[in-house]
Amino acid sequence: STIVFSRLSDRFGQIPFIRLGTFLQIIAMTWQFTKLGTEVDYWSDFAPGLLLYGTGWGMSSPLQNSLALASIDERYFGELNGIFNTVRYTAGAIGTAVVFALLTVDTGPESLSHYDATLMFFAISAAVAFVVSWVPLNDRSAG
């Protein structure tokens, strides 16, 4: 999806795809939150959310970096790319730590509430990214 949406963003701009991608991630986590339980059918309960999340991530994540680079002077590309990737990897590490902290508390049906908390954590994270995508940028990065 990354290649497809990168090419489409050249034609229609990056911001609409970033917004749509983060929105798809919110829908995916909400889907998982409402569908997953003690009895799960992979194709009807789990796979749609996984597909939505992967599509949303592939649509938005690379374009966020590209948009950030488009908004600054070329001489700062190295610094911005370093900051962007540091924040991205730090957020990924925090997300991984939250997942393991929540999902290793209990096992069996007792752990479902922890799965719900984990899914809500990711839904809220995607919602924050969605809201931030509406913050106006300078003219250089419009598109």
mmCIF file of C-alpha atoms in Angstrom:
data_model
loop_
_atom_site.group_PDB
_atom_site.id
_atom_site.type_symbol
_atom_site.label_atom_id
_atom_site.label_comp_id
_atom_site.label_asym_id
_atom_site.label_seq_id
_atom_site.Cartn_x
_atom_site.Cartn_y
_atom_site.Cartn_z
ATOM 1 C CA SER A 1 0.000 0.000 0.000
ATOM 2 C CA THR A 2 2.926 2.341 0.631
ATOM 3 C CA ILE A 3 3.945 2.504 -3.040
ATOM 4 C CA VAL A 4 0.366 2.945 -4.259
ATOM 5 C CA PHE A 5 -0.441 5.749 -1.833
ATOM 6 C CA SER A 6 2.896 7.479 -2.364
ATOM 7 C CA ARG A 7 2.111 7.674 -6.075
ATOM 8 C CA LEU A 8 -1.466 8.794 -5.459
ATOM 9 C CA SER A 9 -0.234 11.470 -3.048
ATOM 10 C CA ASP A 10 1.894 12.927 -5.837
ATOM 11 C CA ARG A 11 -1.340 13.530 -7.695
ATOM 12 C CA PHE A 12 -3.784 14.429 -4.899
ATOM 13 C CA GLY A 13 -1.526 15.620 -2.083
ATOM 14 C CA GLN A 14 -0.250 13.958 1.071
ATOM 15 C CA ILE A 15 -2.576 15.393 3.680
ATOM 16 C CA PRO A 16 -5.801 13.678 2.510
ATOM 17 C CA PHE A 17 -4.076 10.276 2.592
ATOM 18 C CA ILE A 18 -2.531 10.940 6.010
ATOM 19 C CA ARG A 19 -5.967 11.823 7.352
ATOM 20 C CA LEU A 20 -7.646 8.842 5.709
ATOM 21 C CA GLY A 21 -4.886 6.491 6.873
ATOM 22 C CA THR A 22 -5.125 7.557 10.505
ATOM 23 C CA PHE A 23 -8.923 7.374 10.312
ATOM 24 C CA LEU A 24 -8.675 3.796 8.998
ATOM 25 C CA GLN A 25 -6.475 2.961 11.985
ATOM 26 C CA ILE A 26 -9.134 4.326 14.349
ATOM 27 C CA ILE A 27 -11.803 2.246 12.600
ATOM 28 C CA ALA A 28 -9.552 -0.834 12.747
ATOM 29 C CA MET A 29 -8.958 -0.569 16.483
ATOM 30 C CA THR A 30 -12.640 0.133 17.115
ATOM 31 C CA TRP A 31 -13.499 -2.911 14.978
ATOM 32 C CA GLN A 32 -11.144 -5.090 17.005
ATOM 33 C CA PHE A 33 -12.513 -3.658 20.257
ATOM 34 C CA THR A 34 -16.095 -4.540 19.325
ATOM 35 C CA LYS A 35 -15.432 -7.895 17.613
ATOM 36 C CA LEU A 36 -12.779 -9.678 19.644
ATOM 37 C CA GLY A 37 -13.865 -11.827 22.553
ATOM 38 C CA THR A 38 -13.520 -15.363 23.852
ATOM 39 C CA GLU A 39 -14.782 -16.815 20.556
ATOM 40 C CA VAL A 40 -13.149 -15.259 17.490
ATOM 41 C CA ASP A 41 -13.537 -16.147 13.835
ATOM 42 C CA TYR A 42 -10.350 -15.105 12.079
ATOM 43 C CA TRP A 43 -11.931 -14.051 8.764
ATOM 44 C CA SER A 44 -14.983 -12.198 10.040
ATOM 45 C CA ASP A 45 -13.699 -10.829 13.358
ATOM 46 C CA PHE A 46 -9.922 -10.421 13.222
ATOM 47 C CA ALA A 47 -8.806 -10.118 9.579
ATOM 48 C CA PRO A 48 -10.894 -7.033 8.637
ATOM 49 C CA GLY A 49 -9.397 -4.977 11.464
ATOM 50 C CA LEU A 50 -5.912 -6.194 10.642
ATOM 51 C CA LEU A 51 -6.383 -5.291 6.975
ATOM 52 C CA LEU A 52 -7.768 -1.844 7.818
ATOM 53 C CA TYR A 53 -4.950 -1.098 10.246
ATOM 54 C CA GLY A 54 -2.225 -2.221 7.855
ATOM 55 C CA THR A 55 -3.725 -0.233 5.000
ATOM 56 C CA GLY A 56 -4.080 2.865 7.170
ATOM 57 C CA TRP A 57 -0.532 2.561 8.482
ATOM 58 C CA GLY A 58 0.915 2.025 5.014
ATOM 59 C CA MET A 59 -1.098 4.973 3.747
ATOM 60 C CA SER A 60 -0.156 7.478 6.438
ATOM 61 C CA SER A 61 3.217 6.688 8.002
ATOM 62 C CA PRO A 62 5.571 7.207 5.022
ATOM 63 C CA LEU A 63 3.631 10.272 3.909
ATOM 64 C CA GLN A 64 4.015 11.887 7.343
ATOM 65 C CA ASN A 65 7.789 11.779 6.980
ATOM 66 C CA SER A 66 7.596 13.077 3.423
ATOM 67 C CA LEU A 67 5.284 15.917 4.442
ATOM 68 C CA ALA A 68 7.554 16.899 7.327
ATOM 69 C CA LEU A 69 10.536 17.061 4.978
ATOM 70 C CA ALA A 70 8.557 19.136 2.464
ATOM 71 C CA SER A 71 7.843 21.758 5.120
ATOM 72 C CA ILE A 72 11.448 22.692 5.905
ATOM 73 C CA ASP A 73 14.543 23.990 4.189
ATOM 74 C CA GLU A 74 16.669 21.315 2.509
ATOM 75 C CA ARG A 75 19.667 21.940 4.764
ATOM 76 C CA TYR A 76 17.672 20.646 7.763
ATOM 77 C CA PHE A 77 16.613 17.333 6.157
ATOM 78 C CA GLY A 78 19.106 15.285 8.179
ATOM 79 C CA GLU A 79 18.111 16.788 11.512
ATOM 80 C CA LEU A 80 14.382 16.550 10.865
ATOM 81 C CA ASN A 81 14.616 13.009 9.585
ATOM 82 C CA GLY A 82 16.601 12.080 12.701
ATOM 83 C CA ILE A 83 14.036 13.721 14.991
ATOM 84 C CA PHE A 84 11.127 12.156 13.117
ATOM 85 C CA ASN A 85 12.600 8.671 13.322
ATOM 86 C CA THR A 86 13.600 9.112 16.974
ATOM 87 C CA VAL A 87 10.035 10.077 17.871
ATOM 88 C CA ARG A 88 8.643 7.247 15.743
ATOM 89 C CA TYR A 89 10.878 4.589 17.310
ATOM 90 C CA THR A 90 10.358 5.966 20.825
ATOM 91 C CA ALA A 91 6.591 5.883 20.329
ATOM 92 C CA GLY A 92 6.902 2.343 18.976
ATOM 93 C CA ALA A 93 8.897 1.290 22.028
ATOM 94 C CA ILE A 94 6.343 2.870 24.362
ATOM 95 C CA GLY A 95 3.521 1.176 22.467
ATOM 96 C CA THR A 96 5.269 -2.182 22.691
ATOM 97 C CA ALA A 97 5.892 -1.704 26.413
ATOM 98 C CA VAL A 98 2.232 -0.800 26.987
ATOM 99 C CA VAL A 99 1.070 -3.861 25.053
ATOM 100 C CA PHE A 100 3.287 -6.240 27.007
ATOM 101 C CA ALA A 101 2.470 -4.578 30.321
ATOM 102 C CA LEU A 102 -1.261 -4.873 29.704
ATOM 103 C CA LEU A 103 -1.371 -8.263 28.031
ATOM 104 C CA THR A 104 0.819 -10.170 30.462
ATOM 105 C CA VAL A 105 -1.194 -9.376 33.593
ATOM 106 C CA ASP A 106 -3.678 -12.242 33.219
ATOM 107 C CA THR A 107 -4.315 -15.192 30.933
ATOM 108 C CA GLY A 108 -7.467 -16.740 29.554
ATOM 109 C CA PRO A 109 -10.831 -14.965 29.565
ATOM 110 C CA GLU A 110 -9.669 -12.771 32.459
ATOM 111 C CA SER A 111 -7.223 -11.087 30.089
ATOM 112 C CA LEU A 112 -9.947 -9.730 27.764
ATOM 113 C CA SER A 113 -10.237 -6.465 29.693
ATOM 114 C CA HIS A 114 -6.508 -5.939 29.167
ATOM 115 C CA TYR A 115 -6.911 -6.543 25.434
ATOM 116 C CA ASP A 116 -9.694 -3.953 25.427
ATOM 117 C CA ALA A 117 -7.414 -1.458 27.180
ATOM 118 C CA THR A 118 -4.648 -2.153 24.662
ATOM 119 C CA LEU A 119 -6.958 -1.686 21.684
ATOM 120 C CA MET A 120 -8.285 1.563 23.158
ATOM 121 C CA PHE A 121 -4.708 2.780 23.700
ATOM 122 C CA PHE A 122 -4.002 2.284 19.989
ATOM 123 C CA ALA A 123 -7.348 3.799 18.958
ATOM 124 C CA ILE A 124 -6.624 6.887 21.059
ATOM 125 C CA SER A 125 -3.086 7.117 19.630
ATOM 126 C CA ALA A 126 -4.513 7.013 16.102
ATOM 127 C CA ALA A 127 -7.153 9.587 17.077
ATOM 128 C CA VAL A 128 -4.434 11.950 18.310
ATOM 129 C CA ALA A 129 -2.602 11.540 14.986
ATOM 130 C CA PHE A 130 -5.871 12.182 13.140
ATOM 131 C CA VAL A 131 -6.505 15.407 15.088
ATOM 132 C CA VAL A 132 -2.913 16.575 14.584
ATOM 133 C CA SER A 133 -3.294 16.008 10.832
ATOM 134 C CA TRP A 134 -5.755 18.908 10.780
ATOM 135 C CA VAL A 135 -3.235 21.397 12.214
ATOM 136 C CA PRO A 136 -2.514 23.975 9.488
ATOM 137 C CA LEU A 137 0.963 23.848 7.974
ATOM 138 C CA ASN A 138 2.930 26.562 6.234
ATOM 139 C CA ASP A 139 2.401 27.137 2.489
ATOM 140 C CA ARG A 140 5.527 25.213 1.505
ATOM 141 C CA SER A 141 4.121 21.912 2.758
ATOM 142 C CA ALA A 142 0.575 22.248 1.439
ATOM 143 C CA GLY A 143 -0.383 19.450 -0.817
#
